[in-house]
Amino acid sequence: MYWRVGFAWTRSCVVDLGPNQSLSSGLLGSDEQLSFYGYIIAYPLQDCGGIMSALGSDSWWRKTLYLTGGALLAAAAYLLHELLAIRKEEELDSKDAIILHQFSRPKTGAPSLSPFCLKLETYLRMVDLPYQNYFDGKLSPQGKMPWIEYNQEQVCGTEFIIDFLEEKLGVSLNKSLTPQEKALSRAITKMVEEHFYWTIAYCQWVDNLEETQKMLSVSGPLSDLLKWILSHLTGGIVKREMYGHGIGRFSTAEVYALMEKDMRTLAALLGDKKYIMGSKLSTVDAAVFGHLAPAMWTLPGSRPEQLIKGELINLAMYCERIRRRFWPEWFVDLEDFRYNDTTEGSDSPSKLPDLGLYSCTDTFQDDTRTHTLHTHTPQAPPSSQSDPTGHSLYDSDMDTECSEIDQPKC
């Protein structure tokens, strides 16, 4: 008996075989409407004559290869169907609790391959709001990721989520900014999210697809095959969406040139300041950190890594400053601050100044539970190392700044 394998869907696809046996993936990592819901279908063909006649001109080993491949695809389809079938929707009690829906943690690199998921989770830590992670990969009713639930209200889109939390809970990172500074902050955020994001997505999911594939959190039978499918599916979606945006109509060299201009702009805006808008945090820092994190930790050997750990070292120190303060469980190696220049004429890696970073062989540990409750408590800095500009990575407002953030309403 011969089998045909197909997929029935209503939208585009997001699949991730996570520890909770759900299917979702870190994909593009934005507020974009990219997902698919459907069923893997494998069913017998009643009429085999057409297939065998089509294979008639091939040698016996090719026929065997075709039939074996079909059987493997049918087995994979059956496995995915069974995993989808056992997945059950759980009722969430979101009364007075922020439920954060996002993609599963990757194996290494950063807490999320999605700049927007990382942006929102970092923001929640910056304003010291407790939240519960839900790594189900389920998109919002608008087809967005990340999204939150709060007291049975659903909000999607990181900008709208932040506005919602500011209104409901009274938190604010921008209260000390002048109207002109707020306007500048929004302009920087839009440059990062609407332009720089696409160049990073291209670098992550198209130009460095093999490395990204290794980071996907997929385990169990056929995990390598599923990683390959997910990564190549995502790469195709990225290229299609970039073409629709317009930036994908340029050559690879031109896309990288635009990326470099954006990174140099951010480096110039930051200068020797601690944060983008000055000595204190603002909402734009969550967005900039979320989009620079791939260049720092998930794009080894790439042009953005070369830039951020070389000429634009102030951006690297900026990312590390935020990582240390708001992600104490996320460890990196000293090697992560060293770019190995493999270009011709370079005999040794270009070593950068020792900034007193953590030296830990452990990678970011994924929480194997479906739900994670996080309550952030600011951590005291382990040392007072200074950067090359003479400014400490932990200036005096390190411990006092959180107290200046408006506290949530009771």
Tab-separated table of C-alpha atoms in Angstrom:
chain	number	residue	atom	x	y	z
A	1	MET	CA	0.000	0.000	0.000
A	2	TYR	CA	1.274	3.479	-0.851
A	3	TRP	CA	0.737	6.652	1.107
A	4	ARG	CA	0.354	10.309	0.273
A	5	VAL	CA	1.434	12.942	2.787
A	6	GLY	CA	-0.065	16.405	2.933
A	7	PHE	CA	-0.762	19.338	5.238
A	8	ALA	CA	-4.083	21.055	5.754
A	9	TRP	CA	-3.848	24.595	7.045
A	10	THR	CA	-5.677	27.879	7.346
A	11	ARG	CA	-2.693	30.168	7.940
A	12	SER	CA	1.061	30.157	7.494
A	13	CYS	CA	3.034	27.811	9.788
A	14	VAL	CA	4.869	27.960	13.110
A	15	VAL	CA	6.000	24.654	14.591
A	16	ASP	CA	8.089	24.044	17.674
A	17	LEU	CA	8.448	20.716	19.409
A	18	GLY	CA	8.914	22.052	22.937
A	19	PRO	CA	9.318	20.234	26.253
A	20	ASN	CA	5.623	20.647	26.911
A	21	GLN	CA	4.919	18.588	23.775
A	22	SER	CA	3.439	21.570	22.026
A	23	LEU	CA	4.461	22.606	18.565
A	24	SER	CA	5.794	26.115	18.168
A	25	SER	CA	8.988	27.826	17.195
A	26	GLY	CA	11.090	30.927	17.665
A	27	LEU	CA	10.713	31.889	14.058
A	28	LEU	CA	11.035	35.505	13.084
A	29	GLY	CA	10.645	36.748	16.575
A	30	SER	CA	8.470	39.747	16.061
A	31	ASP	CA	4.966	41.088	16.226
A	32	GLU	CA	4.439	39.775	12.723
A	33	GLN	CA	1.443	37.696	11.757
A	34	LEU	CA	3.221	34.426	11.037
A	35	SER	CA	1.811	31.134	12.181
A	36	PHE	CA	0.068	28.054	10.995
A	37	TYR	CA	-2.540	25.858	12.471
A	38	GLY	CA	-3.488	22.663	10.703
A	39	TYR	CA	-3.074	18.925	10.515
A	40	ILE	CA	-0.499	16.622	9.025
A	41	ILE	CA	-2.392	14.174	6.827
A	42	ALA	CA	-1.179	10.792	5.589
A	43	TYR	CA	-3.658	8.613	3.735
A	44	PRO	CA	-3.460	5.527	1.486
A	45	LEU	CA	-3.664	5.784	-2.270
A	46	GLN	CA	-6.160	3.399	-3.797
A	47	ASP	CA	-4.703	3.584	-7.253
A	48	CYS	CA	-0.999	2.754	-7.268
A	49	GLY	CA	-0.733	2.277	-11.018
A	50	GLY	CA	-0.016	5.911	-11.686
A	51	ILE	CA	2.890	5.981	-9.235
A	52	MET	CA	4.477	2.799	-10.478
A	53	SER	CA	4.111	3.870	-14.095
A	54	ALA	CA	5.794	7.156	-13.219
A	55	LEU	CA	8.649	5.201	-11.658
A	56	GLY	CA	8.824	2.791	-14.550
A	57	SER	CA	11.651	4.593	-16.275
A	58	ASP	CA	13.789	4.731	-13.128
A	59	SER	CA	16.149	2.060	-11.913
A	60	TRP	CA	15.117	-0.218	-9.043
A	61	TRP	CA	17.217	1.632	-6.481
A	62	ARG	CA	15.531	4.905	-7.321
A	63	LYS	CA	12.134	3.285	-6.872
A	64	THR	CA	13.265	1.977	-3.505
A	65	LEU	CA	14.530	5.420	-2.535
A	66	TYR	CA	11.257	7.091	-3.500
A	67	LEU	CA	9.129	4.576	-1.637
A	68	THR	CA	11.388	4.647	1.443
A	69	GLY	CA	11.291	8.430	1.478
A	70	GLY	CA	7.529	8.386	1.249
A	71	ALA	CA	7.310	5.944	4.140
A	72	LEU	CA	9.575	8.163	6.267
A	73	LEU	CA	7.471	11.219	5.488
A	74	ALA	CA	4.339	9.293	6.409
A	75	ALA	CA	5.934	8.247	9.712
A	76	ALA	CA	6.965	11.821	10.464
A	77	ALA	CA	3.480	13.036	9.595
A	78	TYR	CA	1.925	10.460	11.893
A	79	LEU	CA	4.244	11.468	14.752
A	80	LEU	CA	3.415	15.150	14.371
A	81	HIS	CA	-0.270	14.359	14.172
A	82	GLU	CA	-0.109	12.360	17.404
A	83	LEU	CA	1.766	15.133	19.190
A	84	LEU	CA	-0.794	17.669	18.033
A	85	ALA	CA	-3.614	15.376	19.121
A	86	ILE	CA	-2.359	15.010	22.716
A	87	ARG	CA	-1.839	18.747	23.139
A	88	LYS	CA	-4.624	20.116	25.331
A	89	GLU	CA	-5.533	23.701	25.930
A	90	GLU	CA	-5.168	24.713	29.555
A	91	GLU	CA	-7.283	27.229	31.348
A	92	LEU	CA	-5.173	30.097	32.673
A	93	ASP	CA	-6.147	31.961	35.782
A	94	SER	CA	-4.796	35.396	34.914
A	95	LYS	CA	-6.488	37.294	37.718
A	96	ASP	CA	-4.097	40.069	38.752
A	97	ALA	CA	-1.271	38.199	37.002
A	98	ILE	CA	0.496	38.938	33.728
A	99	ILE	CA	0.539	35.855	31.500
A	100	LEU	CA	3.256	36.242	28.869
A	101	HIS	CA	2.860	34.059	25.776
A	102	GLN	CA	6.044	33.656	23.796
A	103	PHE	CA	8.143	31.202	21.810
A	104	SER	CA	10.134	28.462	23.541
A	105	ARG	CA	13.628	29.159	24.816
A	106	PRO	CA	16.412	28.300	22.361
A	107	LYS	CA	19.108	25.881	23.470
A	108	THR	CA	21.901	28.452	23.536
A	109	GLY	CA	22.683	32.074	22.836
A	110	ALA	CA	19.884	34.147	24.355
A	111	PRO	CA	16.572	33.689	26.174
A	112	SER	CA	14.730	34.124	22.866
A	113	LEU	CA	15.500	34.182	19.161
A	114	SER	CA	12.688	36.702	18.862
A	115	PRO	CA	13.809	40.321	19.364
A	116	PHE	CA	10.252	41.301	20.251
A	117	CYS	CA	9.791	38.544	22.827
A	118	LEU	CA	13.121	39.472	24.400
A	119	LYS	CA	12.141	43.151	24.331
A	120	LEU	CA	8.883	42.591	26.195
A	121	GLU	CA	10.280	40.201	28.801
A	122	THR	CA	13.179	42.580	29.452
A	123	TYR	CA	10.715	45.458	29.820
A	124	LEU	CA	8.713	43.509	32.425
A	125	ARG	CA	11.920	42.994	34.370
A	126	MET	CA	12.897	46.634	34.024
A	127	VAL	CA	9.623	47.800	35.587
A	128	ASP	CA	9.806	44.961	38.132
A	129	LEU	CA	6.438	43.428	37.279
A	130	PRO	CA	5.956	39.739	38.121
A	131	TYR	CA	4.785	37.646	35.191
A	132	GLN	CA	4.155	34.063	34.221
A	133	ASN	CA	5.761	32.675	31.074
A	134	TYR	CA	3.711	30.418	28.870
A	135	PHE	CA	5.872	28.789	26.196
A	136	ASP	CA	3.039	27.325	24.149
A	137	GLY	CA	3.758	29.073	20.867
A	138	LYS	CA	0.062	29.932	20.618
A	139	LEU	CA	-0.414	33.186	18.792
A	140	SER	CA	-2.834	35.905	19.788
A	141	PRO	CA	-6.227	36.147	18.072
A	142	GLN	CA	-4.577	38.712	15.768
A	143	GLY	CA	-1.835	36.220	14.904
A	144	LYS	CA	0.863	38.034	16.896
A	145	MET	CA	3.676	36.997	19.214
A	146	PRO	CA	4.368	37.925	21.990
A	147	TRP	CA	1.089	38.746	23.688
A	148	ILE	CA	-0.226	38.898	27.231
A	149	GLU	CA	-3.311	38.107	29.237
A	150	TYR	CA	-4.248	40.181	32.258
A	151	ASN	CA	-7.522	39.738	34.131
A	152	GLN	CA	-9.028	37.993	31.116
A	153	GLU	CA	-7.955	40.811	28.783
A	154	GLN	CA	-5.741	39.910	25.847
A	155	VAL	CA	-3.290	42.436	24.422
A	156	CYS	CA	-0.868	41.886	21.531
A	157	GLY	CA	1.842	44.002	19.957
A	158	THR	CA	4.676	45.078	22.244
A	159	GLU	CA	3.869	48.790	21.894
A	160	PHE	CA	0.216	48.270	22.816
A	161	ILE	CA	1.163	45.906	25.640
A	162	ILE	CA	3.464	48.511	27.184
A	163	ASP	CA	0.784	51.198	26.845
A	164	PHE	CA	-1.750	48.841	28.446
A	165	LEU	CA	0.513	48.078	31.419
A	166	GLU	CA	1.320	51.752	31.940
A	167	GLU	CA	-2.385	52.585	32.028
A	168	LYS	CA	-3.511	49.633	34.164
A	169	LEU	CA	-0.595	49.360	36.596
A	170	GLY	CA	0.830	52.862	36.576
A	171	VAL	CA	4.379	51.809	35.684
A	172	SER	CA	6.501	54.091	33.531
A	173	LEU	CA	10.111	54.254	32.373
A	174	ASN	CA	9.626	57.481	30.422
A	175	LYS	CA	8.197	59.774	33.078
A	176	SER	CA	11.432	61.736	33.449
A	177	LEU	CA	11.786	62.338	29.692
A	178	THR	CA	10.909	65.676	28.128
A	179	PRO	CA	8.464	65.759	25.185
A	180	GLN	CA	11.425	66.131	22.812
A	181	GLU	CA	13.182	63.163	24.382
A	182	LYS	CA	10.025	61.060	24.145
A	183	ALA	CA	9.775	61.933	20.446
A	184	LEU	CA	13.413	60.967	19.894
A	185	SER	CA	12.865	57.745	21.843
A	186	ARG	CA	9.964	56.788	19.608
A	187	ALA	CA	11.921	57.588	16.453
A	188	ILE	CA	14.783	55.329	17.600
A	189	THR	CA	12.345	52.555	18.477
A	190	LYS	CA	10.731	52.686	15.047
A	191	MET	CA	14.116	52.647	13.284
A	192	VAL	CA	15.078	49.556	15.262
A	193	GLU	CA	11.776	47.688	14.925
A	194	GLU	CA	10.777	48.629	11.390
A	195	HIS	CA	14.165	48.699	9.665
A	196	PHE	CA	17.051	47.236	11.632
A	197	TYR	CA	14.912	44.237	12.626
A	198	TRP	CA	14.636	43.024	9.043
A	199	THR	CA	18.376	43.128	8.467
A	200	ILE	CA	18.979	41.116	11.650
A	201	ALA	CA	16.233	38.649	10.680
A	202	TYR	CA	17.915	38.201	7.302
A	203	CYS	CA	21.272	37.565	8.940
A	204	GLN	CA	19.755	35.137	11.473
A	205	TRP	CA	17.337	33.134	9.314
A	206	VAL	CA	18.812	33.365	5.827
A	207	ASP	CA	22.536	34.025	5.869
A	208	ASN	CA	23.302	32.065	9.072
A	209	LEU	CA	20.585	29.451	8.799
A	210	GLU	CA	22.739	26.451	9.727
A	211	GLU	CA	23.912	28.006	13.009
A	212	THR	CA	20.384	29.140	13.853
A	213	GLN	CA	19.067	25.643	13.154
A	214	LYS	CA	21.312	24.257	15.900
A	215	MET	CA	19.801	26.673	18.446
A	216	LEU	CA	16.204	25.548	17.960
A	217	SER	CA	14.749	23.774	20.965
A	218	VAL	CA	13.555	20.555	19.346
A	219	SER	CA	14.047	17.153	20.920
A	220	GLY	CA	12.835	13.604	20.520
A	221	PRO	CA	12.537	11.428	17.430
A	222	LEU	CA	13.346	13.070	14.111
A	223	SER	CA	14.524	16.213	15.916
A	224	ASP	CA	17.202	16.932	13.298
A	225	LEU	CA	14.653	16.605	10.511
A	226	LEU	CA	12.209	18.862	12.331
A	227	LYS	CA	14.923	21.475	12.964
A	228	TRP	CA	15.801	21.443	9.281
A	229	ILE	CA	12.157	21.860	8.290
A	230	LEU	CA	11.543	24.655	10.811
A	231	SER	CA	14.654	26.621	9.952
A	232	HIS	CA	14.174	26.412	6.182
A	233	LEU	CA	10.480	27.188	6.504
A	234	THR	CA	11.293	30.260	8.564
A	235	GLY	CA	14.017	31.338	6.169
A	236	GLY	CA	11.527	31.225	3.324
A	237	ILE	CA	8.998	33.247	5.311
A	238	VAL	CA	11.639	35.856	6.172
A	239	LYS	CA	12.636	36.295	2.539
A	240	ARG	CA	9.004	36.571	1.457
A	241	GLU	CA	8.132	39.106	4.165
A	242	MET	CA	11.296	41.108	3.488
A	243	TYR	CA	10.379	41.290	-0.186
A	244	GLY	CA	6.939	42.603	0.731
A	245	HIS	CA	8.523	45.129	3.093
A	246	GLY	CA	10.834	46.289	0.303
A	247	ILE	CA	14.182	45.741	1.976
A	248	GLY	CA	14.294	42.190	0.604
A	249	ARG	CA	14.515	43.512	-2.949
A	250	PHE	CA	18.117	44.571	-2.351
A	251	SER	CA	21.213	42.407	-2.657
A	252	THR	CA	22.830	40.744	0.345
A	253	ALA	CA	25.627	43.328	0.325
A	254	GLU	CA	23.094	46.156	0.303
A	255	VAL	CA	21.109	44.620	3.177
A	256	TYR	CA	24.295	44.377	5.239
A	257	ALA	CA	25.184	47.960	4.356
A	258	LEU	CA	21.818	49.101	5.724
A	259	MET	CA	22.380	47.031	8.859
A	260	GLU	CA	25.777	48.607	9.427
A	261	LYS	CA	24.345	52.120	9.039
A	262	ASP	CA	21.697	51.375	11.663
A	263	MET	CA	24.252	49.940	14.094
A	264	ARG	CA	26.589	52.895	13.648
A	265	THR	CA	23.640	55.239	14.208
A	266	LEU	CA	22.807	53.481	17.482
A	267	ALA	CA	26.455	53.603	18.569
A	268	ALA	CA	26.592	57.349	17.843
A	269	LEU	CA	23.344	57.974	19.727
A	270	LEU	CA	24.585	55.987	22.725
A	271	GLY	CA	28.058	57.511	22.805
A	272	ASP	CA	29.538	57.105	26.278
A	273	LYS	CA	26.157	57.256	28.013
A	274	LYS	CA	24.986	54.398	30.170
A	275	TYR	CA	21.650	54.070	28.388
A	276	ILE	CA	20.221	55.425	25.137
A	277	MET	CA	18.513	58.441	26.683
A	278	GLY	CA	21.084	59.131	29.386
A	279	SER	CA	21.957	57.806	32.804
A	280	LYS	CA	18.558	56.237	33.433
A	281	LEU	CA	16.567	53.529	31.721
A	282	SER	CA	13.705	54.277	29.370
A	283	THR	CA	11.410	52.092	27.301
A	284	VAL	CA	13.575	52.448	24.205
A	285	ASP	CA	16.336	50.497	25.978
A	286	ALA	CA	14.197	47.357	26.041
A	287	ALA	CA	13.658	47.592	22.272
A	288	VAL	CA	17.300	48.347	21.436
A	289	PHE	CA	18.597	45.588	23.718
A	290	GLY	CA	16.178	43.032	22.258
A	291	HIS	CA	17.352	43.770	18.717
A	292	LEU	CA	21.076	44.034	19.461
A	293	ALA	CA	21.100	40.754	21.429
A	294	PRO	CA	21.310	38.608	18.260
A	295	ALA	CA	24.440	40.462	17.150
A	296	MET	CA	25.942	39.817	20.586
A	297	TRP	CA	24.957	36.224	21.254
A	298	THR	CA	23.197	34.356	18.428
A	299	LEU	CA	25.129	35.288	15.273
A	300	PRO	CA	28.653	33.891	15.782
A	301	GLY	CA	31.156	34.900	13.125
A	302	SER	CA	28.759	37.281	11.398
A	303	ARG	CA	29.267	40.863	10.286
A	304	PRO	CA	27.028	42.303	13.044
A	305	GLU	CA	29.007	40.394	15.668
A	306	GLN	CA	32.234	41.718	14.186
A	307	LEU	CA	30.915	45.260	14.415
A	308	ILE	CA	29.437	45.135	17.908
A	309	LYS	CA	32.471	43.424	19.433
A	310	GLY	CA	34.957	45.508	17.470
A	311	GLU	CA	34.442	49.074	16.295
A	312	LEU	CA	31.117	49.536	18.099
A	313	ILE	CA	32.254	48.195	21.450
A	314	ASN	CA	30.083	50.713	23.317
A	315	LEU	CA	27.028	48.801	22.049
A	316	ALA	CA	28.496	45.555	23.390
A	317	MET	CA	29.044	47.093	26.822
A	318	TYR	CA	25.526	48.497	26.710
A	319	CYS	CA	24.049	45.037	26.017
A	320	GLU	CA	26.184	43.430	28.704
A	321	ARG	CA	25.177	46.106	31.216
A	322	ILE	CA	21.491	45.336	30.692
A	323	ARG	CA	22.032	41.580	30.601
A	324	ARG	CA	23.864	41.614	33.925
A	325	ARG	CA	21.288	43.735	35.623
A	326	PHE	CA	18.051	42.157	34.433
A	327	TRP	CA	19.056	38.609	33.426
A	328	PRO	CA	21.199	37.305	36.312
A	329	GLU	CA	20.461	33.679	35.342
A	330	TRP	CA	21.701	34.188	31.781
A	331	PHE	CA	25.417	33.425	31.741
A	332	VAL	CA	27.929	34.104	28.978
A	333	ASP	CA	31.572	33.232	28.489
A	334	LEU	CA	34.427	35.681	28.189
A	335	GLU	CA	34.834	34.348	24.657
A	336	ASP	CA	31.488	35.961	23.808
A	337	PHE	CA	33.227	39.334	23.975
A	338	ARG	CA	35.948	38.326	21.555
A	339	TYR	CA	35.506	38.342	17.805
A	340	ASN	CA	37.765	35.943	15.922
A	341	ASP	CA	38.790	37.721	12.746
A	342	THR	CA	39.372	35.008	10.165
A	343	THR	CA	40.037	37.374	7.279
A	344	GLU	CA	43.199	36.997	5.267
A	345	GLY	CA	46.245	38.508	6.876
A	346	SER	CA	45.049	38.041	10.421
A	347	ASP	CA	47.141	35.524	12.349
A	348	SER	CA	45.445	35.832	15.721
A	349	PRO	CA	42.061	36.779	17.128
A	350	SER	CA	41.501	40.437	17.889
A	351	LYS	CA	41.302	40.445	21.691
A	352	LEU	CA	39.201	43.097	23.313
A	353	PRO	CA	39.646	44.662	26.754
A	354	ASP	CA	38.739	42.445	29.700
A	355	LEU	CA	35.497	43.970	30.941
A	356	GLY	CA	35.177	41.713	33.958
A	357	LEU	CA	32.407	39.577	32.481
A	358	TYR	CA	31.065	36.397	33.964
A	359	SER	CA	33.080	33.339	33.006
A	360	CYS	CA	30.751	30.382	33.084
A	361	THR	CA	30.662	27.270	30.927
A	362	ASP	CA	26.933	26.846	31.394
A	363	THR	CA	24.607	28.195	28.729
A	364	PHE	CA	21.249	29.742	29.340
A	365	GLN	CA	19.165	27.089	31.011
A	366	ASP	CA	15.735	26.465	29.552
A	367	ASP	CA	12.981	25.965	32.046
A	368	THR	CA	11.460	22.604	31.184
A	369	ARG	CA	8.127	23.612	32.633
A	370	THR	CA	5.414	25.049	30.445
A	371	HIS	CA	4.795	27.911	32.844
A	372	THR	CA	7.396	29.961	34.655
A	373	LEU	CA	6.646	32.532	37.317
A	374	HIS	CA	9.217	35.293	37.414
A	375	THR	CA	9.558	37.947	40.044
A	376	HIS	CA	12.557	40.149	39.403
A	377	THR	CA	14.730	41.427	42.192
A	378	PRO	CA	17.600	43.710	41.164
A	379	GLN	CA	20.942	41.998	41.648
A	380	ALA	CA	23.985	43.642	43.169
A	381	PRO	CA	26.872	43.883	40.699
A	382	PRO	CA	29.645	41.316	41.168
A	383	SER	CA	32.408	43.855	40.565
A	384	SER	CA	33.080	47.470	39.681
A	385	GLN	CA	35.123	46.944	36.523
A	386	SER	CA	35.397	50.022	34.355
A	387	ASP	CA	34.980	50.216	30.595
A	388	PRO	CA	37.556	51.923	28.329
A	389	THR	CA	35.696	55.248	28.613
A	390	GLY	CA	36.290	55.326	32.357
A	391	HIS	CA	32.613	54.815	33.194
A	392	SER	CA	31.773	51.903	35.447
A	393	LEU	CA	29.465	49.243	34.077
A	394	TYR	CA	27.593	49.767	37.325
A	395	ASP	CA	27.293	53.474	38.036
A	396	SER	CA	25.680	54.805	41.189
A	397	ASP	CA	22.151	54.727	39.777
A	398	MET	CA	22.446	50.953	39.406
A	399	ASP	CA	20.879	50.273	42.792
A	400	THR	CA	18.691	53.361	43.106
A	401	GLU	CA	17.138	53.588	39.688
A	402	CYS	CA	14.536	50.895	40.275
A	403	SER	CA	13.241	52.792	43.270
A	404	GLU	CA	12.624	55.767	40.991
A	405	ILE	CA	10.390	53.782	38.677
A	406	ASP	CA	6.736	54.354	39.382
A	407	GLN	CA	5.433	51.426	41.385
A	408	PRO	CA	2.399	49.450	40.196
A	409	LYS	CA	-0.961	50.507	41.471
A	410	CYS	CA	-2.403	48.318	44.193
